[in-house]
Coordinates of C-alpha atoms in Angstrom, one line a residue:
M32 CA 19.2 33.7 23.1
V33 CA 19.4 30.0 22.2
T34 CA 22.0 28.7 24.4
T35 CA 20.1 30.7 27.4
Y36 CA 16.6 29.3 26.9
R37 CA 17.4 25.9 24.9
D38 CA 16.7 23.7 28.2
H39 CA 13.1 25.7 28.8
I40 CA 12.2 25.2 25.7
F41 CA 13.0 21.9 24.6
K42 CA 11.4 21.2 28.4
T43 CA 8.2 23.3 27.4
V44 CA 7.9 20.9 24.2
Y45 CA 8.7 17.8 25.8
S46 CA 6.0 18.1 28.0
V47 CA 3.5 18.6 25.5
L48 CA 4.6 16.1 22.8
R49 CA 6.2 13.5 25.0
N50 CA 8.7 12.3 22.6
Q51 CA 12.5 13.3 22.4
K52 CA 13.3 13.7 19.1
D53 CA 9.4 15.4 17.9
A54 CA 10.8 17.5 21.0
E55 CA 14.1 18.4 19.4
D56 CA 12.6 19.1 16.1
A57 CA 9.9 21.4 17.8
A58 CA 12.3 23.3 19.9
Q59 CA 14.2 24.5 16.8
E60 CA 11.2 25.4 15.1
V61 CA 10.1 27.4 17.8
F62 CA 13.2 29.3 18.0
L63 CA 12.9 30.3 14.5
K64 CA 9.1 30.9 15.0
V65 CA 10.5 33.5 17.7
Y66 CA 13.1 35.2 15.8
H67 CA 10.5 35.8 12.8
A68 CA 8.3 37.2 15.6
L69 CA 10.7 39.7 17.0
P70 CA 9.3 42.5 15.3
Q71 CA 5.9 41.8 17.2
Y72 CA 7.5 41.2 20.8
Q73 CA 6.3 44.1 23.2
G74 CA 9.3 44.2 25.7
N75 CA 7.7 42.4 28.3
G76 CA 8.5 38.9 29.8
F77 CA 10.7 37.8 27.3
K78 CA 10.4 34.0 28.6
T79 CA 6.8 34.2 29.2
W80 CA 6.4 35.1 25.3
M81 CA 8.5 32.5 24.0
T82 CA 7.2 29.7 26.0
T83 CA 3.5 30.9 24.9
I84 CA 4.9 30.6 21.6
A85 CA 6.4 27.0 22.1
V86 CA 3.2 25.6 23.8
R87 CA 0.9 26.5 21.1
Y88 CA 3.6 25.4 18.4
A89 CA 4.2 22.3 20.6
I90 CA -0.2 21.5 20.6
D91 CA -0.3 22.4 16.6
V92 CA 2.5 19.8 16.4
K93 CA 0.9 17.0 18.4
R94 CA -2.6 17.8 16.1
K95 CA -0.5 16.9 13.4
L96 CA 0.7 13.7 14.5
A97 CA -2.2 12.7 16.1
K98 CA -4.0 13.5 12.5
V99 CA -1.1 11.9 10.7
E100 CA -1.4 8.5 12.9
H101 CA -5.3 8.7 12.8
E102 CA -5.0 8.6 9.0
E103 CA -2.3 5.8 8.9
I104 CA -4.3 3.6 11.6
N105 CA -7.7 4.4 8.8
Q106 CA -5.4 3.5 5.9
Q107 CA -4.4 0.3 7.3
E108 CA -7.8 -0.8 8.5
V109 CA -9.0 0.0 4.8
D110 CA -6.1 -2.1 3.5
D111 CA -6.5 -4.9 5.5
K112 CA -10.1 -4.8 4.6
T113 CA -9.4 -4.5 0.7
S114 CA -6.6 -7.4 1.0
V115 CA -9.0 -9.5 2.4
E116 CA -11.8 -8.6 0.0
E117 CA -9.3 -9.5 -3.0
E118 CA -8.5 -12.5 -1.6
V119 CA -12.0 -13.6 -1.3
I120 CA -12.6 -12.4 -4.7
T121 CA -9.2 -14.0 -6.2
K122 CA -10.5 -17.2 -4.6
E123 CA -13.9 -17.5 -5.9
K124 CA -12.4 -16.6 -9.6
V125 CA -10.1 -19.5 -9.2
E126 CA -12.7 -21.9 -8.5
L127 CA -15.2 -20.6 -10.9
I128 CA -11.7 -21.4 -13.8
R129 CA -11.3 -24.5 -12.3
R130 CA -15.2 -25.5 -12.7
R131 CA -14.9 -24.0 -16.1
L132 CA -12.1 -25.9 -17.2
Q133 CA -14.6 -29.2 -16.9
D134 CA -16.4 -27.9 -20.0
V135 CA -13.3 -27.4 -22.2
P136 CA -12.4 -30.2 -24.5
V137 CA -9.8 -32.4 -22.7
N138 CA -7.0 -32.0 -25.3
Y139 CA -7.3 -28.2 -24.5
R140 CA -7.9 -28.5 -21.0
D141 CA -4.8 -30.3 -20.1
V142 CA -2.3 -27.6 -21.9
L143 CA -4.4 -24.8 -20.4
I144 CA -4.0 -26.3 -17.1
D145 CA -0.3 -27.4 -17.8
F146 CA 0.5 -23.5 -19.1
Y147 CA -1.3 -21.7 -16.9
I148 CA -1.6 -23.4 -13.7
H149 CA 1.5 -25.3 -13.2
E150 CA 3.1 -22.6 -15.3
K151 CA 5.5 -25.3 -17.7
S152 CA 7.2 -24.4 -20.5
Y153 CA 6.1 -25.4 -24.2
K154 CA 9.2 -27.5 -24.0
Q155 CA 8.1 -29.2 -21.1
M156 CA 4.6 -29.7 -22.2
A157 CA 6.1 -31.3 -25.3
T158 CA 8.4 -33.8 -23.4
E159 CA 5.5 -35.0 -21.1
H160 CA 2.9 -35.6 -24.0
N161 CA 5.8 -37.2 -26.4
V162 CA 4.9 -34.5 -29.1
E163 CA 6.6 -31.5 -30.9
V164 CA 6.9 -27.8 -29.5
K165 CA 5.0 -26.9 -32.3
T166 CA 2.2 -29.2 -31.4
I167 CA 1.9 -27.7 -27.8
E168 CA 1.6 -24.1 -29.7
T169 CA -1.0 -25.1 -31.9
K170 CA -3.1 -26.8 -29.3
L171 CA -2.6 -23.8 -26.9
Y172 CA -3.6 -21.5 -29.7
R173 CA -6.6 -23.6 -30.3
A174 CA -7.5 -24.1 -26.7
R175 CA -7.5 -19.8 -26.4
H176 CA -9.5 -19.9 -29.1
W177 CA -11.8 -22.1 -27.9
V178 CA -12.1 -20.0 -24.5
K179 CA -12.3 -17.1 -26.5
R180 CA -15.7 -18.0 -28.4
N181 CA -16.8 -20.0 -25.1
W182 CA -16.4 -17.8 -22.3
K183 CA -17.8 -14.5 -21.3
E184 CA -15.7 -12.3 -19.9
E185 CA -18.6 -10.8 -17.6
E186 CA -18.8 -14.3 -16.0
F187 CA -15.1 -13.5 -14.4
K188 CA -15.9 -9.7 -13.2

């Protein structure tokens, strides 16, 4: 049965799907559906009966593929919109932090900027400021404490 109708079923589903890989997959599924539906076959027009199964299945596949494609496009639009919104929010937060850093006492501001913005290590900062690493640790601890006391978290949400 498969060898006899293989080309016909493939051409039938291909005419609906217009994609070789999808048509090959669908043709295989059609033969499984035909096999499972054989008890319902009523004995007249076997090729027509198979073709009907093939066309209906190909239409179902095409609908599913269109739905998936539509969902992917919608998700991409949401992702694009979200990424733009996140980028704007991030820029606004960075600008707010830069402005608020001007309120921080100078000796704390330098270590905060070096550590969090320039991502320098304690050792690098100690070398640049010509102090001990322990001094940098202490300044950074005090700077964090100052920020916790003077900045409100709600301002940065």
